Amino acid sequence: MEKYVINGGKALHGEVEISGAKNAAVAIIPATVLAQDVCVIENVPNISDVTILFQILTDLGAKVRYLEKNTVEIDTRHITEPVVPYEWARHLRASYYFLGAFLGRFGEAHVSPPGGCNFGVRPIDQHIKGFEALGATVTTDFGFINATSEEMFGSHIYLDVVSVGATVNIMLAAVRAKGLTILENAAKEPHIVDLANFLNSMGADIRGAGTDVIKIHGVDIMHGTNYPIIPDQIEAGTYMTITAATGGEVLIKNVIPKHLEAITDKLIQAGCEIQEFDDSILVRRTGKLLKTNVKTLPHPGFPTDMQPQMTTLLAIAQGTSIVTEGVWDNRFKYVDELHRMGAKIQVDGKVAVVEGVEQLSGAQVKALDLRAGVALVQAALSAKGTSEIEDIHWVERGYEDLIGKLQKLGADIKKVTIPDAAFAKNA
């Protein structure tokens, strides 16, 4: 087991390069199954979620090899069994994207229910509704979600709630279905658009991605492609809030500023100065942080994956802020860890009342999920004294070279191994 040790209170300065988008990568990698060919994916983030997906593909018979540090060649021609067992599926939520990809290629899929971060019930009823509308039969037997279809046909599908996962899975299943699929109330996140562009580069015919109506004309054959993944808006947003929290100045490179507009707007309200360029953004904070209210919403609203970082930032802002979680039911569990650092936050259901303090204090804390974990890193960087953060495997699911990037900005952070005896005692 490993932990982060952070000596806080230092303003960060310099430049940081943003990696490929985690949320796009975990959809695009399963989608390579549809090509039944060789795909070369560029700007692939080096994170544990991606490593697990590559292991799943390898176990299924695909050939995966790195051509460069962040460029991967994936050959899925030799996959014959559309099955993802529990030992892999339990590690990440995105394993369920193999349901749609396998259905599209084989007409059947057998995937163990997925794992990943636990911050509320995330049912897949909308996924199943979409599969069934396309002509599949879906059952749950012996620990597997089983979807089978003799032949799939395009359909008119309306999602009862906006769901990124269901939008992705229905797109994957529908690209090879006969006829036209119209998906209404679809998610509009940047990684939905990126997936659609990737599928189109393989021969799919998808229109309307990025709006709430996506039209998918089924095709008979798809082929290999060479495709670069978009930059990670959540990683970029995280470095924006970290810069604001420490009171520094950082140029964040390899970004799409339009994807960051909701985050940028809230940071300006909180007292930060932000300059946008073509593919970079400069964040500076010299004065006091100011209170502001935030509500997370589906894109283009404020992203739920930035809620813990923003709440942690407002914990050291002047005045009282209100943060409302509009997407998930149970995403404030990390607040108890912030209390150990001196934060004053009261949670009532999906609403947090954040009373700003002058500065947080170093403490021993645990990461509870991916974004909550990186929010604790942010808190520790701005805090007075030394913090130790355990269960950092959550953080490394979604942030490439976090330690190296922060050190280059002047952070005093290192990763150390917890001796087995000490770990057993703490457990």
Coordinates of C-alpha atoms in Angstrom, one line a residue, residues 167-395:
T167 CA -25.9 7.2 -24.2
V168 CA -22.5 5.6 -24.8
N169 CA -23.9 2.0 -24.6
I170 CA -26.8 2.6 -26.9
M171 CA -24.5 4.3 -29.4
L172 CA -22.2 1.3 -29.3
A173 CA -25.0 -1.2 -29.8
A174 CA -26.8 0.8 -32.5
V175 CA -24.0 1.5 -34.9
R176 CA -24.3 -2.0 -36.5
A177 CA -28.1 -2.2 -36.1
K178 CA -30.2 -2.2 -39.3
G179 CA -31.9 1.1 -40.0
L180 CA -32.1 4.4 -38.1
T181 CA -31.9 4.8 -34.3
I182 CA -33.0 8.1 -32.9
L183 CA -31.8 8.7 -29.3
E184 CA -33.6 11.5 -27.5
N185 CA -32.6 13.2 -24.2
A186 CA -29.1 12.1 -24.8
A187 CA -26.1 13.2 -22.8
K188 CA -24.1 16.0 -24.4
E189 CA -20.7 15.8 -22.6
P190 CA -17.5 16.4 -24.6
H191 CA -16.6 12.7 -24.4
I192 CA -19.9 11.7 -26.0
V193 CA -18.9 13.9 -29.0
D194 CA -15.4 12.3 -28.9
L195 CA -16.8 8.8 -29.0
A196 CA -19.1 9.7 -31.9
N197 CA -16.2 11.1 -33.8
F198 CA -14.2 8.0 -33.1
L199 CA -17.0 5.7 -34.3
N200 CA -17.5 7.8 -37.4
S201 CA -13.8 7.5 -38.2
M202 CA -14.3 3.7 -38.1
G203 CA -17.2 3.9 -40.6
A204 CA -20.2 4.6 -38.4
D205 CA -22.8 7.2 -39.4
I206 CA -23.7 9.2 -36.2
R207 CA -25.1 12.7 -36.3
G208 CA -26.1 15.1 -33.6
A209 CA -23.6 14.2 -30.8
G210 CA -23.3 17.1 -28.5
T211 CA -27.1 17.8 -28.8
D212 CA -29.9 16.0 -27.0
V213 CA -30.9 14.2 -30.1
I214 CA -28.5 11.7 -31.7
K215 CA -29.3 9.9 -35.0
I216 CA -27.4 6.7 -35.8
H217 CA -27.7 5.1 -39.2
G218 CA -26.6 1.5 -38.9
V219 CA -23.8 0.2 -41.1
D220 CA -22.8 -3.3 -42.1
I221 CA -19.0 -3.0 -41.7
M222 CA -16.6 -1.0 -39.6
H223 CA -12.9 -0.7 -40.0
G224 CA -9.7 0.3 -38.1
T225 CA -8.7 3.9 -37.6
N226 CA -6.1 6.3 -36.2
Y227 CA -7.6 8.6 -33.7
P228 CA -6.5 11.1 -31.0
I229 CA -8.4 11.4 -27.7
I230 CA -9.5 14.9 -26.6
P231 CA -7.8 16.5 -23.6
D232 CA -9.3 15.8 -20.1
Q233 CA -11.6 18.6 -19.1
I234 CA -11.8 17.3 -15.5
E235 CA -8.0 17.0 -15.1
A236 CA -7.7 20.6 -16.5
G237 CA -10.4 21.8 -14.1
T238 CA -8.6 20.1 -11.2
Y239 CA -5.4 22.0 -11.9
M240 CA -7.5 25.1 -12.2
T241 CA -8.9 24.7 -8.7
I242 CA -5.5 23.5 -7.3
T243 CA -4.0 26.7 -8.6
A244 CA -6.8 28.8 -7.1
A245 CA -6.5 27.0 -3.7
T246 CA -2.7 27.5 -3.4
G247 CA -2.8 31.1 -4.7
G248 CA -0.4 30.6 -7.6
E249 CA -0.3 31.1 -11.3
V250 CA -0.3 28.2 -13.7
L251 CA -0.5 27.9 -17.5
I252 CA -2.6 24.8 -18.2
K253 CA -1.7 23.5 -21.7
N254 CA -3.4 21.1 -24.2
V255 CA -7.0 22.0 -23.3
I256 CA -10.2 22.9 -25.1
P257 CA -11.2 26.2 -23.3
K258 CA -14.9 25.8 -24.4
H259 CA -15.1 22.5 -22.4
L260 CA -14.0 24.5 -19.3
E261 CA -16.5 27.3 -19.5
A262 CA -18.7 26.3 -16.5
I263 CA -15.6 25.8 -14.3
T264 CA -14.0 29.1 -15.6
D265 CA -17.2 31.0 -14.8
K266 CA -17.3 29.8 -11.2
L267 CA -13.6 30.4 -10.6
I268 CA -13.9 34.0 -11.8
Q269 CA -16.9 34.5 -9.4
A270 CA -14.6 33.1 -6.6
G271 CA -12.0 35.8 -7.3
C272 CA -9.6 34.2 -9.8
E273 CA -8.2 35.8 -13.0
I274 CA -8.4 33.6 -16.0
Q275 CA -7.0 34.1 -19.6
E276 CA -8.0 31.8 -22.4
F277 CA -5.8 31.0 -25.4
D278 CA -6.4 28.7 -28.4
D279 CA -5.3 25.5 -26.6
S280 CA -4.3 26.7 -23.1
I281 CA -5.7 28.6 -20.2
L282 CA -3.9 30.7 -17.6
V283 CA -5.2 30.7 -14.0
R284 CA -4.0 33.2 -11.4
R285 CA -5.2 34.0 -7.9
T286 CA -3.5 36.8 -5.9
G287 CA -6.4 38.1 -3.7
K288 CA -8.8 36.4 -1.3
L289 CA -11.1 33.7 -2.5
L290 CA -14.8 34.7 -2.5
K291 CA -17.9 32.8 -1.7
T292 CA -20.1 31.5 -4.6
N293 CA -22.9 29.0 -5.1
V294 CA -22.5 26.0 -7.3
K295 CA -25.0 23.4 -8.6
T296 CA -23.8 20.4 -10.6
L297 CA -25.8 19.6 -13.7
P298 CA -25.4 17.5 -16.9
H299 CA -23.2 19.2 -19.6
P300 CA -23.0 22.1 -20.3
G301 CA -23.7 22.7 -16.6
F302 CA -21.1 22.5 -13.9
P303 CA -19.7 19.0 -14.0
T304 CA -20.3 16.6 -11.1
D305 CA -16.8 15.3 -11.4
M306 CA -15.6 18.8 -10.3
Q307 CA -17.9 19.1 -7.3
P308 CA -15.4 17.8 -4.6
Q309 CA -12.6 20.0 -5.9
M310 CA -14.9 23.1 -6.0
T311 CA -16.4 22.4 -2.5
T312 CA -12.8 22.0 -1.1
L313 CA -11.9 25.3 -2.7
L314 CA -14.8 27.1 -1.2
A315 CA -13.9 25.7 2.2
I316 CA -11.1 28.3 2.3
A317 CA -13.1 31.2 0.7
Q318 CA -14.5 34.2 2.5
G319 CA -18.1 33.8 3.5
T320 CA -20.7 31.0 3.2
S321 CA -21.2 29.1 -0.1
I322 CA -23.9 26.7 -1.1
V323 CA -23.0 23.6 -3.1
T324 CA -25.9 21.5 -4.6
E325 CA -25.2 18.1 -6.1
G326 CA -27.7 17.8 -9.0
V327 CA -26.5 14.5 -10.4
W328 CA -25.6 11.9 -7.8
D329 CA -27.3 11.1 -4.5
N330 CA -24.3 10.5 -2.2
R331 CA -21.3 12.5 -3.3
F332 CA -20.4 14.3 -0.1
K333 CA -18.9 11.4 1.9
Y334 CA -15.5 13.0 1.6
V335 CA -16.6 16.0 3.7
D336 CA -15.8 14.0 6.9
E337 CA -12.2 13.9 5.8
L338 CA -12.2 17.6 5.2
H339 CA -13.5 18.1 8.7
R340 CA -10.3 16.5 10.0
M341 CA -8.4 19.3 8.2
G342 CA -10.5 22.0 9.8
A343 CA -13.2 22.6 7.2
K344 CA -16.6 23.9 8.3
I345 CA -19.1 22.1 6.0
Q346 CA -22.6 21.0 6.8
V347 CA -24.3 18.5 4.5
D348 CA -28.0 17.9 4.3
G349 CA -28.8 15.3 1.6
K350 CA -27.6 16.7 -1.7
V351 CA -26.8 20.2 -0.4
A352 CA -23.6 21.4 1.4
V353 CA -23.3 24.6 3.3
V354 CA -19.7 25.7 3.2
E355 CA -18.5 28.2 5.8
G356 CA -15.0 29.4 4.6
V357 CA -12.1 29.2 7.0
E358 CA -8.8 31.1 6.8
Q359 CA -6.7 28.0 6.1
L360 CA -7.0 24.2 6.5
S361 CA -4.5 22.2 8.6
G362 CA -2.6 19.1 7.6
A363 CA -4.0 15.8 8.8
Q364 CA -4.2 12.1 8.1
V365 CA -7.0 11.4 5.7
K366 CA -8.3 8.7 3.2
A367 CA -9.4 9.0 -0.4
L368 CA -12.9 7.6 -0.7
D369 CA -13.2 7.8 -4.5
L370 CA -11.4 9.3 -7.5
R371 CA -12.5 12.9 -7.4
A372 CA -12.8 13.1 -3.6
G373 CA -9.3 11.8 -3.4
V374 CA -7.8 14.5 -5.7
A375 CA -9.8 17.0 -3.7
L376 CA -8.0 15.9 -0.6
V377 CA -4.7 16.4 -2.5
Q378 CA -5.9 19.9 -3.3
A379 CA -6.8 20.5 0.3
A380 CA -3.4 19.3 1.5
L381 CA -1.5 21.5 -0.9
S382 CA -3.3 24.6 0.4
A383 CA -3.2 23.5 4.1
K384 CA -0.7 24.5 6.8
G385 CA 1.5 21.6 7.8
T386 CA 1.9 18.0 6.6
S387 CA -0.9 15.8 5.4
E388 CA -0.9 12.0 4.6
I389 CA -3.5 10.6 2.2
E390 CA -4.1 6.9 2.1
D391 CA -6.0 4.7 -0.4
I392 CA -4.5 6.7 -3.2
H393 CA -5.3 4.0 -5.7
W394 CA -8.6 5.8 -6.2
V395 CA -6.7 8.9 -7.4

